[in-house]
GROMACS .gro file of C-alpha atoms in nm:
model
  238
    1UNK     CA    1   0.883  -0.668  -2.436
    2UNK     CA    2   0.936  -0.482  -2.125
    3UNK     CA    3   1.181  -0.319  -1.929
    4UNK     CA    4   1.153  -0.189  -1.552
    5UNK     CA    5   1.454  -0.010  -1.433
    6UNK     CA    6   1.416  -0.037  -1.024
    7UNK     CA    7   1.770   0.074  -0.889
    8UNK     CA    8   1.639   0.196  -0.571
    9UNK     CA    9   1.785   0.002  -0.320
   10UNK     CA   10   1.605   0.125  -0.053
   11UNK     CA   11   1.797   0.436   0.139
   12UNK     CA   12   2.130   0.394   0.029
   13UNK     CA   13   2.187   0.752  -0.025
   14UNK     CA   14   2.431   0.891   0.288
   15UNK     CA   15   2.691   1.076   0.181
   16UNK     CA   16   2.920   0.784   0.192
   17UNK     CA   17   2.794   0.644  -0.131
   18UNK     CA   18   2.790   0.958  -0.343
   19UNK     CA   19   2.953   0.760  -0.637
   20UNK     CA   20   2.790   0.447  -0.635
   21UNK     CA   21   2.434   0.597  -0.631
   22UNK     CA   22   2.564   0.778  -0.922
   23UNK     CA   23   2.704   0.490  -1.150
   24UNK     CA   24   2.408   0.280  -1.012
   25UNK     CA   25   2.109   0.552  -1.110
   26UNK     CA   26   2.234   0.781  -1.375
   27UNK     CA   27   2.514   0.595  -1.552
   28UNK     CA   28   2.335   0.239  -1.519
   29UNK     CA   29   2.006   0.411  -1.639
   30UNK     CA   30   2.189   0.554  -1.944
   31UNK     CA   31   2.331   0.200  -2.031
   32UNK     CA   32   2.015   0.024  -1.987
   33UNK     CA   33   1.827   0.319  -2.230
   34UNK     CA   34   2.100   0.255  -2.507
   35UNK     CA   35   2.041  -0.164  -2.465
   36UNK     CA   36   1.704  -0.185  -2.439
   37UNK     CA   37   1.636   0.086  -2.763
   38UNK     CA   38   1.919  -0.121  -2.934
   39UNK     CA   39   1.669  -0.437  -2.825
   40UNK     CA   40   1.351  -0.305  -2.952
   41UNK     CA   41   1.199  -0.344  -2.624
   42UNK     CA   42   0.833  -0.164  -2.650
   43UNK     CA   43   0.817   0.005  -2.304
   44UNK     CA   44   1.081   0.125  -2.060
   45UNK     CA   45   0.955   0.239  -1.694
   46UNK     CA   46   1.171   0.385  -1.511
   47UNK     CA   47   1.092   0.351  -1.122
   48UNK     CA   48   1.226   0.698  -0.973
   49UNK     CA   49   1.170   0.794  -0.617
   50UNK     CA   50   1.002   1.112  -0.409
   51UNK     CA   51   1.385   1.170  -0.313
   52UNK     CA   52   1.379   1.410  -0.599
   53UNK     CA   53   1.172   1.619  -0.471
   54UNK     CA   54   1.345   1.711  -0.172
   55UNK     CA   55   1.124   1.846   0.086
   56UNK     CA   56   0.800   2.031   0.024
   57UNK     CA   57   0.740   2.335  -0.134
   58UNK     CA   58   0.404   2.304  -0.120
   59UNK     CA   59   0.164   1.967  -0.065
   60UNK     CA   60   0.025   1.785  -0.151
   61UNK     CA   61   0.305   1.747  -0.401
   62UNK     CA   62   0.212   1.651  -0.777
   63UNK     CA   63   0.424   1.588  -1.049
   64UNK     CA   64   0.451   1.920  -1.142
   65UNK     CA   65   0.615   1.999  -0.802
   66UNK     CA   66   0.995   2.167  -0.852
   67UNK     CA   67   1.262   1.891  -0.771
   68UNK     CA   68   1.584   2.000  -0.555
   69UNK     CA   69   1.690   1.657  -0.423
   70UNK     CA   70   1.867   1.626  -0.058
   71UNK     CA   71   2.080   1.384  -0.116
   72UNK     CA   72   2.322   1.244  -0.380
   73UNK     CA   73   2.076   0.944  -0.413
   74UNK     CA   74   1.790   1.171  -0.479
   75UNK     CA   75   2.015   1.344  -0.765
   76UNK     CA   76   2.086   1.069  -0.948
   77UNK     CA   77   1.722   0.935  -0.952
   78UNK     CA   78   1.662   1.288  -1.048
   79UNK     CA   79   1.947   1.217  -1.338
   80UNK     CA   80   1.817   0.854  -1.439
   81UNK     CA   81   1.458   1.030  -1.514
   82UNK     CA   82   1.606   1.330  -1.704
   83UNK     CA   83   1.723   1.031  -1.939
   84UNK     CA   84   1.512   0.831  -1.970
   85UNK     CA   85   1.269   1.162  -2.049
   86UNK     CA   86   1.575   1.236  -2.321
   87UNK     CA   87   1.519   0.927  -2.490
   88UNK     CA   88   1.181   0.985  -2.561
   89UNK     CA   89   1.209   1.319  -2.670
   90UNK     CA   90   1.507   1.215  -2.893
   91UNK     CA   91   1.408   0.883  -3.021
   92UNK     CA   92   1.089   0.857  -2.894
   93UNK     CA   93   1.157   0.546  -2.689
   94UNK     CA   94   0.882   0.462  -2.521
   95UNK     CA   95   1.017   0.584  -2.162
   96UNK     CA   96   0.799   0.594  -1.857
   97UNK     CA   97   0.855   0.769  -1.492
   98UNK     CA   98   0.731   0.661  -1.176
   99UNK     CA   99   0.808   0.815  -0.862
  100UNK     CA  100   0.725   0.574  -0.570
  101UNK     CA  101   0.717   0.758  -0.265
  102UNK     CA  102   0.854   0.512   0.076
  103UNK     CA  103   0.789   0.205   0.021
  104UNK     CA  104   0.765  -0.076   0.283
  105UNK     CA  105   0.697  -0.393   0.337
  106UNK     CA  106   0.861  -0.839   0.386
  107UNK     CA  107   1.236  -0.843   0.289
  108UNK     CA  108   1.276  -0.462   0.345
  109UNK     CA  109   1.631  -0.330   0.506
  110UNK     CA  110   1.616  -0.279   0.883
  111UNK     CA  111   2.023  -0.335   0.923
  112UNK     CA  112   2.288  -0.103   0.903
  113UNK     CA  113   2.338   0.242   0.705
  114UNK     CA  114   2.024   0.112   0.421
  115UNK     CA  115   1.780   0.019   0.734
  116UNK     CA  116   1.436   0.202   0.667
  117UNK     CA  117   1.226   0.342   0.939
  118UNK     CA  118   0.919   0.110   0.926
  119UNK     CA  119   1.167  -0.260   0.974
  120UNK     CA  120   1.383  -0.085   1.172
  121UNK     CA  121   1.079   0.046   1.440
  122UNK     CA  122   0.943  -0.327   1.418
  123UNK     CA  123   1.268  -0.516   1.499
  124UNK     CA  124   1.324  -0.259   1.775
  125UNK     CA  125   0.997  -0.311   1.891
  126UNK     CA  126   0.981  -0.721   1.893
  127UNK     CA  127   1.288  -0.718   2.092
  128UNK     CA  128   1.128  -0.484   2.332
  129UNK     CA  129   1.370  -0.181   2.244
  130UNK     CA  130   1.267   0.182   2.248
  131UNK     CA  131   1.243   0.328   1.896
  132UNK     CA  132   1.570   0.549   1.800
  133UNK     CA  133   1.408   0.892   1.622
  134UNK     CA  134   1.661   1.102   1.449
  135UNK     CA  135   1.581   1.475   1.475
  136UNK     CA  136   1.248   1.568   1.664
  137UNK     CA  137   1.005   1.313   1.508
  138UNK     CA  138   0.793   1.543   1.338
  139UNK     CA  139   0.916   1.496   0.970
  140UNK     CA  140   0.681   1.291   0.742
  141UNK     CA  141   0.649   1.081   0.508
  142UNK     CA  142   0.408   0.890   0.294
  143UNK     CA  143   0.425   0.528   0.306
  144UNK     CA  144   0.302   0.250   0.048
  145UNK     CA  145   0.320  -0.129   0.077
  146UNK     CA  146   0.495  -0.316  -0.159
  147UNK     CA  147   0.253  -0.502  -0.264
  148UNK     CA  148   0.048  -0.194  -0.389
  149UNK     CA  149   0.354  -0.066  -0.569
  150UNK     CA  150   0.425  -0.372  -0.766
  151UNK     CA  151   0.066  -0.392  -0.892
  152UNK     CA  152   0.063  -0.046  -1.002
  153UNK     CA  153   0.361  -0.097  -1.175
  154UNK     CA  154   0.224  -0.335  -1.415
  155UNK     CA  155  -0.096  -0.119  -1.484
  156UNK     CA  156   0.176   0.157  -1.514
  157UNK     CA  157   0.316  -0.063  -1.780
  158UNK     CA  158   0.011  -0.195  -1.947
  159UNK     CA  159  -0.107   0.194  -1.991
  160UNK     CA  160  -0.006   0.396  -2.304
  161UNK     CA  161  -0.172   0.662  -2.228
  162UNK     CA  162   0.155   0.704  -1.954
  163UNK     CA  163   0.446   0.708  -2.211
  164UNK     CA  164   0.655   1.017  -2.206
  165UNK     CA  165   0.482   1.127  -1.895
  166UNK     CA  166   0.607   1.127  -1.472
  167UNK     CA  167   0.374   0.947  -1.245
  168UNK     CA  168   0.355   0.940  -0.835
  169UNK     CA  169   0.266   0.613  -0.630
  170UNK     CA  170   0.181   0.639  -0.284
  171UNK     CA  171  -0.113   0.642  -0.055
  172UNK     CA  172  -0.163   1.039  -0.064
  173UNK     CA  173  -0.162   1.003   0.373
  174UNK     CA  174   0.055   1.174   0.610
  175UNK     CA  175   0.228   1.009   0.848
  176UNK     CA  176   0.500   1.164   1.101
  177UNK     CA  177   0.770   0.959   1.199
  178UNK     CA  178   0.656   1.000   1.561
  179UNK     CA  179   0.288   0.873   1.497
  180UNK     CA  180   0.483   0.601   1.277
  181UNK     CA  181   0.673   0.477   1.591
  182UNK     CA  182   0.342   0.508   1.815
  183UNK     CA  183   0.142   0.287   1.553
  184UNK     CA  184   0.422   0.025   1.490
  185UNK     CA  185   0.465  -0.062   1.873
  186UNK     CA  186   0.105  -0.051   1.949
  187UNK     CA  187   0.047  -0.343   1.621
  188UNK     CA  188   0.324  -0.511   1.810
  189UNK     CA  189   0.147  -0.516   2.112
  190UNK     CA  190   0.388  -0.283   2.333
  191UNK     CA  191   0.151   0.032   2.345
  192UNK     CA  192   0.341   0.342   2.360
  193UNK     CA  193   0.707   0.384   2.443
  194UNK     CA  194   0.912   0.674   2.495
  195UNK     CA  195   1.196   0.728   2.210
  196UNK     CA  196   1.506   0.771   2.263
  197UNK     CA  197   1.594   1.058   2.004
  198UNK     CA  198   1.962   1.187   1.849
  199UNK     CA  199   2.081   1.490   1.618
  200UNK     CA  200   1.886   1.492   1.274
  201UNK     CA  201   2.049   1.307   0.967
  202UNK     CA  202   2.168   1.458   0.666
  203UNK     CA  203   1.992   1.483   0.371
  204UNK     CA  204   1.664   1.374   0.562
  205UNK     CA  205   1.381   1.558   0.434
  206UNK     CA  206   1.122   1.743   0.647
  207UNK     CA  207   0.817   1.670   0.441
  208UNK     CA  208   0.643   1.446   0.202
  209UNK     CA  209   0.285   1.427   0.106
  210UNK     CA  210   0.191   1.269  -0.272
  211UNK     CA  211  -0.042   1.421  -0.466
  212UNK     CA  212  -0.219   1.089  -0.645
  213UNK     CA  213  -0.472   1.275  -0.867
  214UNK     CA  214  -0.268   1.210  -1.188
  215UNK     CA  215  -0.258   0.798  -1.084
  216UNK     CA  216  -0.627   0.796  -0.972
  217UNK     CA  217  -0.768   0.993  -1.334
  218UNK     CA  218  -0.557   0.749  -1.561
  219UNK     CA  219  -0.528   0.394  -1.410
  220UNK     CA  220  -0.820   0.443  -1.152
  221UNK     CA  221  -0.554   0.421  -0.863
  222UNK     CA  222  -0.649   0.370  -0.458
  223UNK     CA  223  -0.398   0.252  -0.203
  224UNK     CA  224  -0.514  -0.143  -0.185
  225UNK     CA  225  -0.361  -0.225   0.170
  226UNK     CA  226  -0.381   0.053   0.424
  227UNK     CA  227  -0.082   0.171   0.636
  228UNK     CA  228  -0.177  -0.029   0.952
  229UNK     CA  229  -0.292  -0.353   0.745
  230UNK     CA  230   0.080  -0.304   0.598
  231UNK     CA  231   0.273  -0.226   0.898
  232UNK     CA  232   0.055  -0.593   1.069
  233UNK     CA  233   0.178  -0.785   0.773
  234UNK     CA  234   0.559  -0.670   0.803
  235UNK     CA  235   0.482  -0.794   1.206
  236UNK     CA  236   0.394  -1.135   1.098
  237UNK     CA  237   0.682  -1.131   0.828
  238UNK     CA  238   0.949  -1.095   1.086
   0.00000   0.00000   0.00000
């Protein structure tokens, strides 16, 4: 039996949910800990996020790197994985953590306050809008499709040489949120078009880059569908 604890819904983590990414990621991991030792369920992975990192100390950033989340979102991710590490230590519960760095891909939020950058660039640029770039485009990030996250999941799962231990997904690239707008419109077909860009968000970190060495020595990892591949199936999607 198996458990995967996802509670990431995508970038709710303004400061106008500070309590619901709490209950949601720390309290709900706790709960779902307690039921699924009570259960006797053989492996628990717990699917963190890069948000606890904050931004970069140094990159590329391993597991090892020191974690001073941004954002209440990140904290509480940051929370959920401190239990889920307690369990083990305590009951030894078979607990695993994965930190997934941004993920993207069909059925992704590009609406309202949760809208992620990728969805949000390709809606604006099917409908022939300029992208919308908060702060001065030059923050990164490192994106993986969906796809490539839910199959590493299940190797994740299937591996015991993982249990008790913290483990990054991505696609160990750099990408800045300016080259990000560039390559979306150009998929779409609309070349290069001047953003229109407003004050920096809150909370938004500066820089992400995944160290993958840890992912690539134990389950043989590689990023399966490339960034551009990605960004031309999330076209077609919408």
């Amino acid at each position: 039996d198996l458990v995967f604890h996802l509670a990431c819904r995508g970038v709710r983590h303004s400061i106008g949910y500070p309590l619901e990414n709490h209950e949601v990621n720390a309290t709900g991991t706790l709960v779902l800990l307690a039921e699924a030792r009570r259960a006797g369920i053989e492996r628990f992975v717990h699917v963190s996020s890069s948000e606890v990192y904050g931004t970069a100390r140094y990159a590329p950033m391993d597991e090892n790197h020191p974690t001073f989340p941004e954002t209440v979102y990140g904290a509480g991710k940051l929370a959920g994985e401190c239990y889920a590490r307690a369990y083990h230590q305590t009951y030894a519960f078979p607990t695993v953590v994965v930190r997934p760095f941004n993920n993207f891909g069909p059925r992704s939020h590009h609406e309202g306050d949760s809208g992620e950058v990728i969805p949000r660039f390709t809606v604006w640029a099917l409908n022939g809008k300029p992208p919308i770039i908060f702060g001065d485009g030059a923050q990164t990030r490192d994106f993986i499709y969906v796809e490539d996250t839910a199959y590493w999941l299940c190797r994740v799962a299937e591996c015991d040489g993982l249990v008790g231990r913290t483990i990054n997904l991505a696609s160990g690239q750099e990408t800045s949120v300016r080259q990000l707008a560039d390559l979306v419109y150009d998929v779409v077909g609309k070349g290069r078009v001047a953003p229109e860009f407003r004050p920096k968000r809150p909370g938004d970190v500066q820089r992400h880059l995944a160290d993958v060495k840890l992912a690539r020595e134990i389950l043989g990892f590689h990023a399966r569908i490339p960034l551009r591949a990605g960004i031309e199936r999330l076209v077609a999607h919408f």
